[in-house]
Amino acid sequence: MIIELNQNIMDSNNSRADEIRKILAEHNLVMINIISSPGSGKTSLLEKTLGELGKNFRLGIIEGDVNTTRDARRLEGFGLPITAVNTRGACHLNSTIILKALDELPLSNLDCIIIENVGNLVCPSEFDLGEHAKIALSSVPEGDDKPQKYPLLFREAKCLILNKIDLLPYVPFDRKVFYKDIENLNPKLPLIETSCITGEGLDTWIKWITDFITTNRTPG
Amino acid sequence: MHEFSIAQNIVEILIQAVEDNRLVKVESITIEAGELRQIVPESLEMGFDALKTEIGSPPAIKDCRLNLVIVPQKVNCMDCHCHFYPEELCYICPDCGSINTEVMEGDKMIIKSIEGETD
């Protein structure tokens, strides 16, 4: 006999993501999930963001790493609450991991939690973590073809950062191709160019994230 | 390799369905995966085959076949209400040029059905 199930395969992950949304709402917290390839500059961007953003908001960090806690250690100097999550080889964070990580953060004393996902363009995009926004980070040396190759992330993201633009003169990266592909894939996606070396564009990014957190928190 | 996590979810749901319906043997399970999910069929099958025969898995599922159907994307234009397939990943409406579009099909992963036997 044939039994119709019509069940979403991601149901168990999604229901835990709903639990996370409830916890975030109770604490009036905004959660951001940064996703990119390994080496595109997630930790560097955070190093350049946390100081400035920390002036307006009380921040907490969930630092995902496949192995080691090196990225978490890089951010220790900011004196912010950080939970280092080691996926022990798994290529993405899921809502169970985040739910546990939230337990270790002082939620009542925070305004915003930033998740640095495991470096990977495919798997992290699949998993709803209960976050308010996925932020995609792409970098110039990776090439201009990433949106075409990994469409899901660029569809799901609420903001896209093109990092390492200081390398534009040295590597073959066709800005027109990149911009055209993004316009086709997700015409409403804000695209911000940054360089963590020269500092270019960082003020635009910090303004975007400041506005996003403010809009998504209930005043008072 | 998000396929392995996905296979884990599939097997969990399958085991639950076996219990709920008191199945003694499951012939096949049919999965519909949206094209946008970028599932590699071989990887999903490999994960599923490893998990269904794992020690502790119910014997009823050990010969279960995985049928994977890839669902192409279908996009709805919220302005002119036409439906289109996003050629070369372009989600701008080909009829009216609107950017107010939404994916209707081809972005989900669903277990459609299982085929099995009861006592």
Coordinates of C-alpha atoms in Angstrom, one line a residue:
Chain A
M1 CA 0.0 0.0 0.0
I2 CA 1.0 3.6 -0.6
I3 CA 1.0 6.0 2.3
E4 CA 1.0 9.7 1.4
L5 CA 3.2 11.6 3.8
N6 CA 3.7 15.1 2.2
Q7 CA 6.1 16.0 5.0
N8 CA 8.8 18.6 4.8
I9 CA 12.2 16.9 5.3
M10 CA 13.4 19.9 7.3
D11 CA 10.5 19.8 9.7
S12 CA 12.5 18.8 12.8
N13 CA 15.1 21.5 12.1
N14 CA 12.4 24.1 11.3
S15 CA 10.4 23.4 14.5
R16 CA 13.6 24.0 16.6
A17 CA 14.1 27.2 14.6
D18 CA 10.6 28.2 15.6
E19 CA 11.6 27.7 19.3
I20 CA 14.7 29.9 18.7
R21 CA 12.4 32.6 17.2
K22 CA 10.3 32.5 20.3
I23 CA 13.3 32.8 22.6
L24 CA 14.6 35.8 20.5
A25 CA 11.3 37.5 20.6
E26 CA 11.0 37.1 24.4
H27 CA 14.4 38.8 24.8
N28 CA 13.8 41.4 22.1
L29 CA 16.9 40.1 20.3
V30 CA 18.0 40.2 16.7
M31 CA 20.0 37.3 15.3
I32 CA 22.2 37.6 12.2
N33 CA 23.8 34.6 10.4
I34 CA 26.9 35.3 8.3
I35 CA 27.6 32.7 5.6
S36 CA 30.5 32.5 3.1
S37 CA 33.2 30.2 1.7
P38 CA 36.2 29.5 3.9
G39 CA 38.7 32.4 3.7
S40 CA 36.5 35.0 2.3
G41 CA 36.8 37.2 5.4
K42 CA 34.0 36.5 7.9
T43 CA 36.1 36.8 11.0
S44 CA 38.0 39.8 9.6
L45 CA 34.7 41.5 8.8
L46 CA 33.6 40.9 12.4
E47 CA 36.9 42.2 13.7
K48 CA 36.2 45.4 11.8
T49 CA 32.5 45.5 12.8
L50 CA 32.2 44.6 16.5
G51 CA 34.0 47.7 17.9
E52 CA 31.8 50.2 16.1
L53 CA 28.5 48.2 16.4
G54 CA 29.2 47.5 20.0
K55 CA 28.9 51.3 20.7
N56 CA 25.1 51.1 20.0
F57 CA 24.2 47.5 20.8
R58 CA 25.1 44.8 23.4
L59 CA 26.4 42.0 21.2
G60 CA 26.9 38.3 21.6
I61 CA 28.7 36.0 19.2
I62 CA 28.2 32.3 18.2
E63 CA 31.3 31.2 16.5
G64 CA 30.9 28.1 14.3
D65 CA 34.0 26.2 13.4
V66 CA 34.4 22.7 11.9
N67 CA 37.5 22.2 14.0
T68 CA 39.5 24.3 16.5
T69 CA 38.3 27.5 18.2
R70 CA 40.8 29.8 16.4
D71 CA 38.1 32.2 15.1
A72 CA 36.6 32.6 18.5
R73 CA 40.0 33.3 20.0
R74 CA 40.6 36.0 17.3
L75 CA 37.5 37.8 18.6
E76 CA 38.2 37.4 22.3
G77 CA 39.8 40.8 22.6
F78 CA 36.4 42.6 22.2
G79 CA 35.4 41.3 25.6
L80 CA 32.0 40.2 24.3
P81 CA 30.2 37.0 25.3
I82 CA 31.3 34.3 22.7
T83 CA 30.1 30.8 22.4
A84 CA 32.4 28.7 20.3
V85 CA 30.6 25.8 18.6
N86 CA 32.6 23.0 17.1
T87 CA 30.7 21.0 14.5
R88 CA 33.3 18.2 14.6
G89 CA 33.5 17.9 10.9
A90 CA 29.9 18.8 9.9
C91 CA 29.7 21.4 7.2
H92 CA 26.9 23.6 8.7
L93 CA 25.3 24.7 11.8
N94 CA 21.7 23.5 12.5
S95 CA 19.0 24.7 14.9
T96 CA 19.8 22.1 17.6
I97 CA 23.4 23.5 17.8
I98 CA 22.1 27.1 18.0
L99 CA 19.5 26.3 20.6
K100 CA 22.2 24.8 22.8
A101 CA 24.6 27.8 22.1
L102 CA 21.9 30.3 23.2
D103 CA 21.8 28.6 26.6
E104 CA 25.4 29.7 27.1
L105 CA 24.8 33.4 26.3
P106 CA 23.5 36.0 28.7
L107 CA 20.4 36.6 26.6
S108 CA 18.8 39.2 28.9
N109 CA 21.8 41.4 28.6
L110 CA 22.0 41.4 24.8
D111 CA 20.5 43.2 21.8
C112 CA 21.9 41.3 19.0
I113 CA 23.6 37.9 18.4
I114 CA 25.9 37.4 15.4
I115 CA 26.5 33.9 14.2
E116 CA 29.6 33.2 12.2
N117 CA 28.6 30.1 10.3
V118 CA 31.0 27.3 9.1
G119 CA 32.8 28.3 5.9
N120 CA 30.7 26.8 3.1
L121 CA 28.4 28.2 0.5
V122 CA 26.0 25.2 0.1
C123 CA 25.0 23.5 3.3
P124 CA 24.5 26.5 5.7
S125 CA 21.9 28.0 3.4
E126 CA 19.7 25.0 3.8
F127 CA 19.3 25.3 7.5
D128 CA 16.9 27.7 9.2
L129 CA 18.5 28.8 12.4
G130 CA 15.6 31.0 13.5
E131 CA 17.8 34.0 12.5
H132 CA 16.3 37.4 11.3
A133 CA 18.7 37.5 8.4
K134 CA 21.3 35.5 6.5
I135 CA 24.1 37.7 5.3
A136 CA 26.1 36.4 2.3
L137 CA 29.7 37.3 2.1
S138 CA 31.5 36.8 -1.2
S139 CA 35.1 37.8 -1.9
V140 CA 36.8 39.0 -5.0
P141 CA 39.5 36.3 -5.3
E142 CA 36.8 33.6 -5.2
G143 CA 35.7 34.7 -8.7
D144 CA 32.6 36.4 -10.1
D145 CA 30.7 33.2 -10.8
K146 CA 29.6 32.4 -7.2
P147 CA 26.0 33.6 -7.5
Q148 CA 25.4 31.4 -10.5
K149 CA 27.0 28.4 -8.8
Y150 CA 25.4 28.7 -5.4
P151 CA 22.0 30.4 -6.1
L152 CA 20.3 29.3 -2.9
L153 CA 22.4 31.4 -0.6
F154 CA 22.1 34.5 -2.8
R155 CA 18.3 33.9 -2.9
E156 CA 18.0 33.6 0.9
A157 CA 20.3 36.4 1.9
K158 CA 19.0 39.8 3.1
C159 CA 22.3 41.5 2.4
L160 CA 25.3 40.7 0.3
I161 CA 28.8 41.9 1.0
L162 CA 31.5 41.8 -1.7
N163 CA 34.7 41.7 0.3
K164 CA 38.4 42.2 -0.5
I165 CA 37.7 44.8 -3.2
D166 CA 41.2 46.0 -2.7
L167 CA 42.3 43.0 -4.8
L168 CA 40.2 44.0 -7.8
P169 CA 43.2 45.3 -9.8
Y170 CA 45.1 42.0 -9.3
V171 CA 42.7 39.2 -10.0
P172 CA 40.3 38.5 -12.8
F173 CA 36.9 39.5 -11.4
D174 CA 34.3 41.0 -13.7
R175 CA 32.2 43.2 -11.5
K176 CA 29.6 43.6 -14.3
V177 CA 29.0 39.9 -14.4
F178 CA 28.7 39.6 -10.7
Y179 CA 26.3 42.5 -10.5
K180 CA 24.2 41.3 -13.4
D181 CA 23.9 37.8 -11.9
I182 CA 22.8 39.2 -8.5
E183 CA 20.3 41.5 -10.2
N184 CA 18.7 38.5 -12.0
L185 CA 18.8 36.2 -9.0
N186 CA 17.7 38.5 -6.3
P187 CA 16.9 42.0 -7.6
K188 CA 16.1 43.4 -4.2
L189 CA 19.3 42.2 -2.5
P190 CA 21.5 45.1 -1.2
L191 CA 25.1 44.7 -2.2
I192 CA 27.8 46.4 -0.3
E193 CA 31.5 46.4 -1.4
T194 CA 34.1 46.2 1.4
S195 CA 37.7 45.8 2.1
C196 CA 38.9 45.0 5.6
I197 CA 42.4 46.0 4.6
T198 CA 41.7 49.6 3.4
G199 CA 38.5 50.0 5.4
E200 CA 36.5 50.9 2.3
G201 CA 32.7 50.3 2.5
L202 CA 32.8 49.3 6.2
D203 CA 30.8 52.4 7.2
T204 CA 28.1 51.5 4.7
W205 CA 27.9 47.9 6.1
I206 CA 27.8 49.1 9.7
K207 CA 25.0 51.5 8.8
W208 CA 23.1 48.7 7.1
I209 CA 23.4 46.3 10.1
T210 CA 22.6 49.1 12.6
D211 CA 19.4 50.0 10.7
F212 CA 18.5 46.3 10.4
I213 CA 18.9 45.7 14.1
T214 CA 17.0 48.9 15.0
T215 CA 14.1 48.0 12.6
N216 CA 13.8 44.5 14.0
R217 CA 13.8 45.3 17.7
T218 CA 10.8 46.6 19.5
P219 CA 11.6 50.0 20.8
G220 CA 12.0 50.5 24.5
Chain B
M1 CA 27.6 17.2 2.0
H2 CA 24.3 18.5 3.4
E3 CA 22.9 15.4 1.8
F4 CA 23.9 13.3 4.8
S5 CA 22.0 15.5 7.2
I6 CA 19.0 15.4 4.9
A7 CA 19.3 11.6 4.7
Q8 CA 19.2 11.5 8.5
N9 CA 16.0 13.5 8.5
I10 CA 14.5 11.3 5.9
V11 CA 15.3 8.1 7.8
E12 CA 13.9 9.6 11.1
I13 CA 10.7 10.4 9.4
L14 CA 10.6 7.0 7.7
I15 CA 11.1 5.1 11.0
Q16 CA 8.3 7.2 12.5
A17 CA 6.0 6.3 9.6
V18 CA 6.9 2.6 9.9
E19 CA 5.8 2.7 13.6
D20 CA 2.7 4.8 13.0
N21 CA 1.5 2.5 10.2
R22 CA 2.8 -0.8 11.6
L23 CA 4.7 -1.6 8.4
V24 CA 6.7 -4.8 8.3
K25 CA 8.4 -3.9 5.0
V26 CA 8.9 -0.7 3.1
E27 CA 9.5 -1.0 -0.6
S28 CA 10.3 2.6 -1.5
I29 CA 10.2 6.2 -0.4
T30 CA 9.5 9.0 -2.8
I31 CA 11.2 12.4 -2.2
E32 CA 10.5 15.6 -4.1
A33 CA 13.5 17.9 -4.0
G34 CA 13.3 21.4 -5.4
E35 CA 15.9 22.2 -8.0
L36 CA 17.1 25.2 -6.0
R37 CA 18.1 22.9 -3.1
Q38 CA 21.0 21.6 -5.2
I39 CA 20.8 18.0 -4.0
V40 CA 23.4 15.6 -5.4
P41 CA 21.3 12.4 -6.0
E42 CA 24.3 10.0 -5.6
S43 CA 25.3 11.6 -2.3
L44 CA 21.7 11.5 -0.9
E45 CA 21.4 7.8 -1.9
M46 CA 24.7 7.0 -0.4
G47 CA 23.7 8.6 2.9
F48 CA 20.3 7.0 2.9
D49 CA 21.7 3.5 2.1
A50 CA 24.2 3.8 4.9
L51 CA 21.6 4.9 7.5
K52 CA 18.8 2.4 6.5
T53 CA 21.1 -0.5 7.1
E54 CA 22.8 0.9 10.3
I55 CA 22.7 -1.3 13.4
G56 CA 19.5 -0.3 15.3
S57 CA 17.5 0.7 12.2
P58 CA 14.3 -1.3 11.9
P59 CA 14.6 -4.3 9.6
A60 CA 11.5 -3.1 7.8
I61 CA 13.4 -0.4 6.0
K62 CA 16.6 -2.2 5.1
D63 CA 15.5 -2.8 1.5
C64 CA 13.8 0.5 1.0
R65 CA 14.5 2.2 -2.3
L66 CA 14.9 5.9 -2.6
N67 CA 13.0 7.6 -5.5
L68 CA 14.2 11.1 -5.9
V69 CA 12.2 13.4 -8.1
I70 CA 13.8 16.8 -8.8
V71 CA 11.1 19.5 -9.1
P72 CA 11.9 22.4 -11.5
Q73 CA 11.4 25.9 -10.2
K74 CA 8.2 27.8 -11.0
V75 CA 8.1 31.5 -10.3
N76 CA 5.0 33.7 -9.9
C77 CA 5.0 37.4 -10.9
M78 CA 3.1 39.3 -8.2
D79 CA 2.4 42.1 -10.6
C80 CA 1.2 40.5 -13.9
H81 CA 0.5 37.1 -12.3
C82 CA 2.2 35.1 -15.0
H83 CA 4.2 32.0 -14.1
F84 CA 7.6 31.3 -15.5
Y85 CA 10.6 29.1 -15.2
P86 CA 13.7 31.1 -14.3
E87 CA 16.0 30.7 -17.3
E88 CA 19.6 31.1 -16.4
L89 CA 18.6 31.8 -12.8
C90 CA 16.8 35.1 -13.7
Y91 CA 13.9 35.8 -11.4
I92 CA 12.9 39.0 -13.1
C93 CA 9.5 38.6 -14.8
P94 CA 10.1 37.9 -18.5
D95 CA 6.7 39.3 -19.4
C96 CA 6.5 42.6 -17.5
G97 CA 10.0 43.0 -16.1
S98 CA 8.8 43.2 -12.5
I99 CA 11.2 42.2 -9.7
N100 CA 8.2 41.4 -7.4
T101 CA 8.4 37.7 -8.0
E102 CA 8.1 34.6 -5.7
V103 CA 9.2 31.0 -6.1
M104 CA 6.1 28.8 -6.0
E105 CA 7.7 25.4 -6.7
G106 CA 11.2 24.0 -6.7
D107 CA 12.5 25.3 -3.4
K108 CA 11.3 22.7 -1.0
M109 CA 12.2 19.2 0.1
I110 CA 9.2 16.9 0.7
I111 CA 8.7 13.3 1.5
K112 CA 5.8 12.5 -0.8
S113 CA 4.9 9.0 0.1
I114 CA 6.1 5.5 1.1
E115 CA 5.2 2.2 -0.3
G116 CA 5.0 -0.7 2.2
E117 CA 3.3 -3.7 3.6
T118 CA 1.6 -4.3 6.9
D119 CA 1.1 -7.8 8.5

